[in-house]
Amino acid sequence: MSDNKFKRRSFLKGSAALGAGVVAPTIFTRTASAYTNEPGDSRVVLGFNVPQSGPYADEGADELRAYKLAVKHLNGEGDGGMLNTFSSKTLDGTGILGRKVDYVTGDTQTKSDAARASARAMIEKDGAIMITGGSSSGVAIAVQSLCQEAGVIFMAGLTHSNDTTGKDKKANGFRHFFNAYMSAAALAPVLGKEYGTDRKAYHLTADYTWGWTQEQSMIAFTEELGWETVDTVRTPLSATDFSSYIAPVLNSGADVLILNHYGSNMVNSLTNAVQFGLRDKIVNGKQFEIVVPLYSRLMARGAGDAVKGIFGSTNWHWTLQDPGSQAFVKSFGKEYGHPPSQAAHTCYVQTLLYADAAQRAGSFNPCAIAEALEGFKFDGLGNGPTLYRAADHQCFKDVLVVRGKEKPESEFDLLEVFNVTPVDKVMYEPDNPMFAGGSLGKCNPGT
C-alpha cells in the first residue's frame, strides 16, 4: 500500500480542547455503517475495556493497571519499562506520532452486550481510536466484531478461545495472547510423561466459546496420547458453587479431572474438587489428578494450597529472566507493589504494539496500522521472538507449562515454570480444522 494513501486526513475542521486531566471527545464522523475517529494535533485517546465486575474482575483490575502503566511509559513518564527492551526502536516516550496518550475506561461486566455498549460509547462519545481489553473470549469476540464494523483497531487483551483468531477473526482485530490449541499442544506431552498414557478424563467446562474450544483442544491432544474421555459437562459462567458438578466425578470411573475454567470459576471449582477429596483418591489403580489448562497467578492466589502440584499453561510468568520480563516486573512492582499477572503483561504489550505500529506506519488510519502489524516480527517484550501472523492476526511464540509450587517462598511465588514449549511445537496452519469457518475479510478504515 502507498504511504500517501494513509496520510492524516481532516474529516472535520477543528478539534475539542482537552482540559487538564479531562478527556474530551476527538473528531469523529459517521458513515452508513461505521464511525471514524481522528485525533487532534495534541492528544490521542485509547479505550480500555476490561471486566471491572463479574467472575473475571481480578484479571480486569490487573489489566487496567498495566494499561495505565503503558500510557505512562508512552508519554515518557516512569522508567520506560519494556520500551527499553523492545526490538523496535520507534517509541521514544513522546506519545504516539507526537501526541500525548490519554485513555477512557469501560466495564465489560464479563458480559458481551455490556462490553459492546461500553466500547461503542468509547468510540462514539469519547473519540477512542483504538479499543483494547478482554478476559472473557465471548466479550473479546463481541467487541472485535463491533470494532470491525466501526472501523477501529481492536487489540485483544486476555482472550484464549481458538475462535478469536479462528472462525470469528476480523481484519481489524489482533491477538497477542496464546490460545486453547497452543495450551493443549504444550500440556499434553507433559501430562503423558507425568501421568501416563492410559488415563480416563472427565471435563468440567465453562459454557461459552473459550470453554468449548479449550475442551475440544484438550480432548484432541489427550486422546492422541491414548487417554479416554469419560464425560464432558458444561457449567454456567455465573456459577459460584460447583459441588453438584464435582459429585458425579466420583462415580464416573475417571482418574483425571480437567477444569476448563478460568478466573473465580476455576478458583471455586478447584476448591470444591479438593474439598470433595478428589486429590486423595486412588482410581483405576492410579492417583487421581486434576489439570487446569489455563492458569494465572491471580487464580493460584485465590485457590491457595489447592493449586500445589497441579499442571497448567500460561502465556507469561513474572519470574522469567529475559530483559523484557525483568524490565516490566520492575516497573509494575514499583508502581503497584506486586508482580504483574499474565493478563497485565499481554495488555501492556498490546498497547505498545499498537503505538509502535502507528509510529512505523506514520498514520492513525486503522488499515495502515493493520498493515504494519501483519507479519511483524519482534522481540524484547517478554516472550522471546514473536510473529504476528498476517493470515489470522495471531501471535506465535513459546508457551509455558507451569505447575503449582509445593513450597512457595512468598504470596506471589505460587507457580513454577515446568517446561518451555518451543513455538514450532504449538504452531498450526491457518486452515487447521479447529480454526476453520471464518475469514479475516478486509480492513475497515471506517471512512
Coordinates of C-alpha atoms in Angstrom, one line a residue:
M1 CA 0.0 0.0 0.0
S2 CA 1.2 3.5 -0.7
D3 CA 2.2 5.5 2.3
N4 CA 0.4 8.5 0.8
K5 CA -2.9 6.7 1.0
F6 CA -2.8 6.7 4.8
K7 CA -1.6 10.3 5.4
R8 CA -3.6 12.0 8.0
R9 CA -6.8 13.5 6.7
S10 CA -9.1 16.0 8.4
F11 CA -12.7 14.9 8.3
L12 CA -14.0 17.8 10.2
K13 CA -12.4 21.2 10.9
G14 CA -11.2 22.0 14.3
S15 CA -10.9 19.8 17.5
A16 CA -12.3 19.8 21.0
A17 CA -9.9 21.3 23.6
L18 CA -8.8 19.0 26.4
G19 CA -8.6 20.5 29.9
A20 CA -6.1 19.3 32.4
G21 CA -6.8 15.7 33.4
V22 CA -10.0 15.7 31.3
V23 CA -10.5 13.5 28.3
A24 CA -12.9 15.1 25.8
P25 CA -14.2 13.6 22.5
T26 CA -11.9 13.9 19.5
I27 CA -13.2 14.4 16.0
F28 CA -15.5 11.6 14.6
T29 CA -17.6 11.2 11.5
R30 CA -20.3 8.8 10.8
T31 CA -21.0 6.8 7.6
A32 CA -23.9 4.5 6.9
S33 CA -22.3 1.7 9.0
A34 CA -19.3 3.0 10.9
Y35 CA -17.6 5.6 12.9
T36 CA -14.1 7.0 12.4
N37 CA -12.1 9.0 14.9
E38 CA -9.1 11.1 14.1
P39 CA -7.1 12.6 16.9
G40 CA -6.3 16.3 17.1
D41 CA -2.8 17.6 17.0
S42 CA -2.0 17.1 20.7
R43 CA -3.9 14.1 22.1
V44 CA -4.9 10.6 21.1
V45 CA -7.5 8.6 23.1
L46 CA -7.3 4.8 23.7
G47 CA -10.2 2.8 25.1
F48 CA -9.5 0.3 27.8
N49 CA -12.5 -2.1 28.1
V50 CA -12.0 -4.5 31.0
P51 CA -14.1 -6.6 33.4
Q52 CA -14.3 -4.4 36.5
S53 CA -17.1 -6.6 37.8
G54 CA -18.1 -10.2 37.2
P55 CA -16.2 -13.5 37.6
Y56 CA -13.1 -12.2 35.8
A57 CA -12.9 -8.9 37.7
D58 CA -9.5 -9.7 39.3
E59 CA -7.9 -10.1 35.9
G60 CA -9.6 -6.9 34.7
A61 CA -8.2 -4.9 37.6
D62 CA -4.6 -6.1 36.8
E63 CA -5.2 -5.4 33.1
L64 CA -6.2 -1.8 33.9
R65 CA -3.1 -1.3 36.0
A66 CA -1.0 -2.5 33.0
Y67 CA -2.8 -0.2 30.6
K68 CA -2.2 2.8 32.8
L69 CA 1.5 1.9 33.1
A70 CA 1.8 1.6 29.4
V71 CA 0.3 5.1 28.9
K72 CA 2.8 6.5 31.4
H73 CA 5.7 4.9 29.5
L74 CA 4.4 6.0 26.1
N75 CA 4.2 9.6 27.5
G76 CA 7.8 9.5 28.8
E77 CA 6.9 9.1 32.4
G78 CA 8.5 6.5 34.7
D79 CA 11.4 4.3 33.8
G80 CA 10.1 3.3 30.3
G81 CA 9.6 -0.3 31.1
M82 CA 9.8 -2.5 28.0
L83 CA 10.2 0.4 25.7
N84 CA 13.9 0.0 26.7
T85 CA 14.0 -3.7 25.6
F86 CA 11.6 -3.8 22.6
S87 CA 13.4 -4.7 19.4
S88 CA 11.6 -2.0 17.6
K89 CA 13.0 1.4 18.5
T90 CA 10.3 3.8 17.1
L91 CA 8.8 4.6 20.5
D92 CA 10.7 7.3 22.4
G93 CA 8.4 8.5 25.2
T94 CA 6.8 11.3 23.2
G95 CA 3.4 9.6 22.9
I96 CA 2.2 8.3 19.6
L97 CA 3.1 10.3 16.5
G98 CA 3.8 13.3 18.6
R99 CA 0.5 13.2 20.5
K100 CA 0.1 12.6 24.2
V101 CA -1.8 9.4 25.0
D102 CA -5.0 9.7 27.0
Y103 CA -7.4 7.0 27.8
V104 CA -11.0 6.2 28.8
T105 CA -12.2 3.0 30.6
G106 CA -15.2 0.8 30.4
D107 CA -16.6 -2.1 32.5
T108 CA -17.4 -5.2 30.4
Q109 CA -19.1 -6.8 33.4
T110 CA -17.8 -10.0 31.8
K111 CA -20.9 -9.8 29.6
S112 CA -20.8 -9.4 25.8
D113 CA -23.7 -7.0 25.5
A114 CA -22.3 -4.7 28.2
A115 CA -18.8 -4.9 26.6
R116 CA -20.1 -3.8 23.2
A117 CA -22.1 -1.0 24.8
S118 CA -19.1 0.4 26.6
A119 CA -16.8 0.0 23.6
R120 CA -19.4 1.8 21.4
A121 CA -19.6 4.6 23.9
M122 CA -15.8 5.0 24.0
I123 CA -15.7 5.2 20.2
E124 CA -18.8 7.4 19.7
K125 CA -18.6 9.7 22.7
D126 CA -15.0 9.7 23.8
G127 CA -13.3 9.5 20.4
A128 CA -11.3 6.4 21.2
I129 CA -9.2 5.5 18.1
M130 CA -8.3 2.0 19.4
I131 CA -10.1 -0.4 21.8
T132 CA -8.4 -3.0 23.8
G133 CA -9.3 -5.3 26.7
G134 CA -11.0 -8.6 27.3
S135 CA -10.6 -11.5 29.8
S136 CA -13.6 -13.3 28.5
S137 CA -13.3 -14.6 25.0
G138 CA -17.0 -14.1 24.5
V139 CA -16.5 -10.4 25.3
A140 CA -13.4 -10.2 23.1
I141 CA -15.2 -11.7 20.1
A142 CA -18.2 -9.4 20.5
V143 CA -16.0 -6.3 20.8
Q144 CA -13.8 -7.3 18.0
S145 CA -16.9 -7.6 15.7
L146 CA -18.0 -4.1 16.8
C147 CA -14.6 -2.6 16.1
Q148 CA -14.6 -4.2 12.6
E149 CA -18.0 -2.5 12.0
A150 CA -16.8 0.8 13.4
G151 CA -13.5 0.9 11.5
V152 CA -11.2 1.0 14.5
I153 CA -8.4 -1.4 15.6
F154 CA -9.1 -3.9 18.4
M155 CA -6.0 -5.1 20.3
A156 CA -7.4 -8.1 22.2
G157 CA -6.4 -8.4 25.8
L158 CA -6.7 -11.8 27.5
T159 CA -8.7 -14.0 25.2
H160 CA -7.9 -17.7 24.8
S161 CA -10.6 -19.2 22.7
N162 CA -9.5 -20.6 19.3
D163 CA -12.4 -18.7 17.8
T164 CA -10.9 -15.2 18.4
T165 CA -8.4 -15.8 15.6
G166 CA -10.3 -18.7 14.1
K167 CA -13.9 -18.6 12.9
D168 CA -14.5 -15.2 14.4
K169 CA -11.3 -13.5 13.3
K170 CA -11.6 -10.0 11.9
A171 CA -9.2 -7.8 9.8
N172 CA -9.4 -5.0 12.4
G173 CA -8.6 -7.4 15.3
F174 CA -5.2 -8.6 16.6
R175 CA -4.4 -11.1 19.4
H176 CA -1.1 -11.3 21.3
F177 CA -2.3 -13.9 23.9
F178 CA -1.9 -17.6 23.0
N179 CA -4.9 -19.8 22.5
A180 CA -6.6 -23.1 23.6
Y181 CA -4.9 -25.2 20.9
M182 CA -1.5 -24.0 22.0
S183 CA -2.2 -24.8 25.6
A184 CA -3.3 -28.3 24.8
A185 CA -0.3 -28.8 22.4
A186 CA 2.1 -27.8 25.1
L187 CA 0.4 -29.6 28.0
A188 CA -0.3 -33.0 26.5
P189 CA 3.3 -34.2 26.2
V190 CA 3.9 -33.2 29.8
L191 CA 0.8 -34.9 31.1
G192 CA 1.6 -38.1 29.1
K193 CA 5.1 -38.2 30.6
E194 CA 4.0 -37.4 34.2
Y195 CA 0.7 -39.3 34.4
G196 CA 1.0 -41.9 31.7
T197 CA -0.9 -42.6 28.5
D198 CA -3.7 -44.8 30.0
R199 CA -5.9 -42.3 31.6
K200 CA -9.7 -41.6 31.8
A201 CA -10.6 -37.9 31.8
Y202 CA -13.7 -36.0 33.0
H203 CA -14.2 -32.4 31.8
L204 CA -16.0 -29.6 33.5
T205 CA -16.2 -26.8 31.0
A206 CA -17.3 -23.1 31.1
D207 CA -20.3 -22.9 28.8
Y208 CA -19.1 -20.3 26.3
T209 CA -16.7 -20.0 23.3
W210 CA -13.5 -20.3 25.4
G211 CA -14.6 -23.3 27.4
W212 CA -15.8 -25.1 24.3
T213 CA -12.6 -24.7 22.3
Q214 CA -10.4 -25.5 25.4
E215 CA -12.3 -28.7 25.9
Q216 CA -12.1 -29.6 22.2
S217 CA -8.4 -28.9 22.2
M218 CA -7.6 -30.9 25.3
I219 CA -9.7 -33.8 24.1
A220 CA -7.9 -33.9 20.8
F221 CA -4.4 -33.9 22.2
T222 CA -5.0 -36.2 25.2
E223 CA -6.9 -38.8 23.1
E224 CA -3.9 -38.7 20.7
L225 CA -1.9 -39.8 23.8
G226 CA -4.2 -42.7 24.4
W227 CA -6.4 -41.1 27.1
E228 CA -10.2 -41.8 27.1
T229 CA -12.7 -39.0 27.6
V230 CA -15.3 -40.3 30.1
D231 CA -17.6 -37.3 30.1
T232 CA -17.9 -33.6 29.3
V233 CA -20.2 -31.3 31.4
R234 CA -20.9 -27.7 30.7
T235 CA -21.1 -25.2 33.6
P236 CA -22.6 -21.7 33.5
L237 CA -20.2 -18.7 33.7
S238 CA -22.3 -17.4 36.6
A239 CA -21.7 -20.5 38.8
T240 CA -20.0 -20.0 42.2
D241 CA -20.6 -23.4 43.8
F242 CA -19.5 -26.4 41.8
S243 CA -20.3 -29.1 44.3
S244 CA -23.2 -30.5 42.3
Y245 CA -20.8 -30.8 39.3
I246 CA -18.0 -32.4 41.3
A247 CA -20.0 -35.1 43.0
P248 CA -20.7 -37.1 39.8
V249 CA -17.0 -37.3 39.0
L250 CA -16.5 -39.6 42.0
N251 CA -18.6 -42.3 40.4
S252 CA -17.6 -41.8 36.8
G253 CA -14.6 -44.0 36.6
A254 CA -12.4 -41.1 35.6
D255 CA -9.0 -40.7 37.2
V256 CA -8.3 -37.2 35.9
L257 CA -10.5 -34.1 36.2
I258 CA -9.8 -31.4 33.6
L259 CA -11.2 -28.0 34.7
N260 CA -11.8 -25.9 31.6
H261 CA -12.5 -22.9 33.9
Y262 CA -10.9 -19.5 34.4
G263 CA -10.9 -16.7 37.0
S264 CA -13.2 -17.2 40.0
N265 CA -14.8 -20.1 38.3
M266 CA -11.5 -22.0 38.4
V267 CA -10.9 -20.9 42.0
N268 CA -14.3 -22.2 43.1
S269 CA -14.3 -25.4 41.1
L270 CA -10.8 -26.4 42.1
T271 CA -11.5 -25.6 45.8
N272 CA -14.7 -27.7 45.6
A273 CA -12.8 -30.6 44.0
V274 CA -10.2 -30.6 46.7
Q275 CA -12.9 -30.4 49.4
F276 CA -14.5 -33.5 47.9
G277 CA -11.2 -35.3 48.4
L278 CA -10.5 -36.0 44.8
R279 CA -6.8 -35.5 45.1
D280 CA -6.6 -38.1 47.8
K281 CA -8.4 -40.8 45.7
I282 CA -6.9 -43.8 44.0
V283 CA -8.9 -44.7 40.9
N284 CA -8.2 -47.4 38.4
G285 CA -5.1 -48.1 40.5
K286 CA -3.8 -44.6 39.9
Q287 CA -3.5 -41.4 41.9
F288 CA -6.4 -39.1 40.9
E289 CA -5.1 -35.9 39.2
I290 CA -6.6 -32.5 38.4
V291 CA -5.5 -30.4 35.4
V292 CA -6.1 -26.7 34.8
P293 CA -5.3 -26.0 31.2
L294 CA -5.2 -22.2 31.5
Y295 CA -3.5 -20.9 34.7
S296 CA -2.8 -17.5 36.1
R297 CA -1.1 -16.3 39.3
L298 CA -4.2 -14.5 40.3
M299 CA -6.2 -17.7 40.2
A300 CA -3.4 -19.6 42.0
R301 CA -3.6 -17.0 44.8
G302 CA -7.4 -17.4 45.0
A303 CA -7.2 -21.2 45.2
G304 CA -4.4 -21.2 47.8
D305 CA -3.0 -24.6 48.7
A306 CA -5.3 -26.4 46.3
V307 CA -3.0 -25.5 43.3
K308 CA 0.0 -27.3 44.7
G309 CA 1.3 -29.8 42.1
I310 CA -1.4 -29.0 39.5
F311 CA -0.3 -28.5 35.9
G312 CA -1.5 -25.9 33.5
S313 CA -0.2 -23.5 30.9
T314 CA 0.3 -19.7 30.8
N315 CA 1.2 -17.0 28.3
W316 CA 3.8 -15.4 30.5
H317 CA 5.1 -15.5 34.1
W318 CA 6.7 -12.8 36.2
T319 CA 9.7 -15.0 37.2
L320 CA 11.1 -15.1 33.6
Q321 CA 14.6 -13.8 33.5
D322 CA 14.8 -12.2 30.0
P323 CA 15.4 -8.5 29.9
G324 CA 11.9 -7.6 28.8
S325 CA 10.2 -9.5 31.5
Q326 CA 12.6 -8.2 34.2
A327 CA 12.0 -4.6 33.0
F328 CA 8.2 -5.0 33.1
V329 CA 8.2 -6.7 36.5
K330 CA 10.4 -3.9 37.9
S331 CA 8.2 -1.1 36.6
F332 CA 5.0 -2.7 37.5
G333 CA 6.2 -3.7 41.0
K334 CA 7.4 -0.1 41.6
E335 CA 4.1 1.3 40.5
Y336 CA 1.8 -1.2 42.3
G337 CA 3.7 -3.1 44.9
H338 CA 3.3 -6.6 43.5
P339 CA 4.3 -8.5 40.4
P340 CA 2.1 -8.4 37.3
S341 CA -0.2 -11.2 36.1
Q342 CA -0.1 -12.7 32.6
A343 CA -3.3 -10.6 31.9
A344 CA -1.4 -7.4 32.8
H345 CA 1.5 -8.5 30.6
T346 CA -0.4 -9.1 27.4
C347 CA -2.4 -5.9 27.8
Y348 CA 0.7 -3.8 28.3
V349 CA 2.4 -5.4 25.3
Q350 CA -0.7 -4.9 23.1
T351 CA -0.7 -1.2 23.9
L352 CA 3.0 -0.9 23.0
L353 CA 2.5 -2.9 19.8
Y354 CA -0.4 -0.6 18.6
A355 CA 1.6 2.5 19.4
D356 CA 4.7 1.1 17.6
A357 CA 2.6 0.1 14.5
A358 CA 1.2 3.6 14.3
Q359 CA 4.7 5.1 14.6
R360 CA 6.0 2.8 11.9
A361 CA 3.0 3.4 9.6
G362 CA 3.2 7.2 10.2
S363 CA -0.6 7.2 10.4
F364 CA -3.6 6.6 12.7
N365 CA -5.5 5.1 9.8
P366 CA -6.5 1.6 11.1
C367 CA -5.6 -0.1 7.8
A368 CA -2.1 1.4 7.8
I369 CA -1.7 0.1 11.4
A370 CA -3.0 -3.3 10.4
E371 CA -0.6 -3.5 7.6
A372 CA 2.3 -2.6 10.0
L373 CA 1.2 -5.4 12.4
E374 CA 0.7 -8.1 9.8
G375 CA 3.8 -10.3 9.6
F376 CA 5.6 -8.2 12.2
K377 CA 8.5 -10.0 13.9
F378 CA 9.6 -8.6 17.2
D379 CA 11.5 -9.5 20.4
G380 CA 12.2 -8.0 23.8
L381 CA 8.6 -8.0 25.2
G382 CA 8.9 -11.0 27.5
N383 CA 8.0 -14.0 25.3
G384 CA 11.1 -14.2 23.1
P385 CA 11.0 -14.0 19.3
T386 CA 7.3 -13.5 18.3
L387 CA 5.5 -13.3 15.0
Y388 CA 2.2 -11.5 14.4
R389 CA 1.0 -13.8 11.6
A390 CA -0.7 -12.0 8.7
A391 CA -3.1 -14.8 7.8
D392 CA -5.1 -14.7 11.1
H393 CA -3.6 -11.9 13.3
Q394 CA -2.4 -14.4 15.9
C395 CA 0.9 -14.1 17.7
F396 CA 3.1 -17.1 17.8
K397 CA 5.7 -17.6 20.5
D398 CA 6.9 -20.1 23.1
V399 CA 4.3 -21.5 25.5
L400 CA 4.9 -22.0 29.3
V401 CA 3.8 -25.2 31.1
V402 CA 3.5 -24.3 34.8
R403 CA 2.8 -26.2 38.0
G404 CA 1.5 -25.1 41.4
K405 CA 4.5 -24.8 43.7
E406 CA 4.7 -27.2 46.6
K407 CA 6.7 -24.8 48.8
P408 CA 6.1 -21.2 47.8
E409 CA 8.5 -18.7 49.2
S410 CA 6.1 -15.8 49.1
E411 CA 2.5 -14.9 48.5
F412 CA 3.4 -14.3 44.8
D413 CA 5.6 -17.4 44.4
L414 CA 2.8 -19.8 43.6
L415 CA 3.6 -21.2 40.2
E416 CA 6.8 -22.6 38.8
V417 CA 7.7 -22.8 35.1
F418 CA 8.0 -26.6 34.5
N419 CA 8.6 -26.5 30.7
V420 CA 9.0 -24.0 27.9
T421 CA 7.4 -25.4 24.8
P422 CA 9.1 -24.1 21.6
V423 CA 6.9 -22.2 19.2
D424 CA 7.3 -24.8 16.5
K425 CA 5.6 -27.4 18.7
V426 CA 2.4 -25.2 19.1
M427 CA 2.2 -23.7 15.7
Y428 CA -0.5 -24.7 13.2
E429 CA -1.6 -23.9 9.7
P430 CA -4.3 -21.2 9.3
D431 CA -6.7 -23.8 7.8
N432 CA -6.4 -26.2 10.8
P433 CA -9.9 -27.6 11.4
M434 CA -10.1 -26.1 14.9
F435 CA -9.8 -22.7 13.4
A436 CA -11.9 -23.2 10.3
G437 CA -15.1 -21.4 9.2
G438 CA -14.1 -17.7 9.2
S439 CA -12.4 -15.2 7.1
L440 CA -10.4 -12.1 8.1
G441 CA -12.2 -10.1 5.4
K442 CA -10.9 -6.6 4.6
C443 CA -9.7 -4.0 6.9
N444 CA -12.3 -1.3 7.6
P445 CA -10.9 2.2 7.8
G446 CA -14.3 3.5 8.6
T447 CA -14.1 6.2 6.0

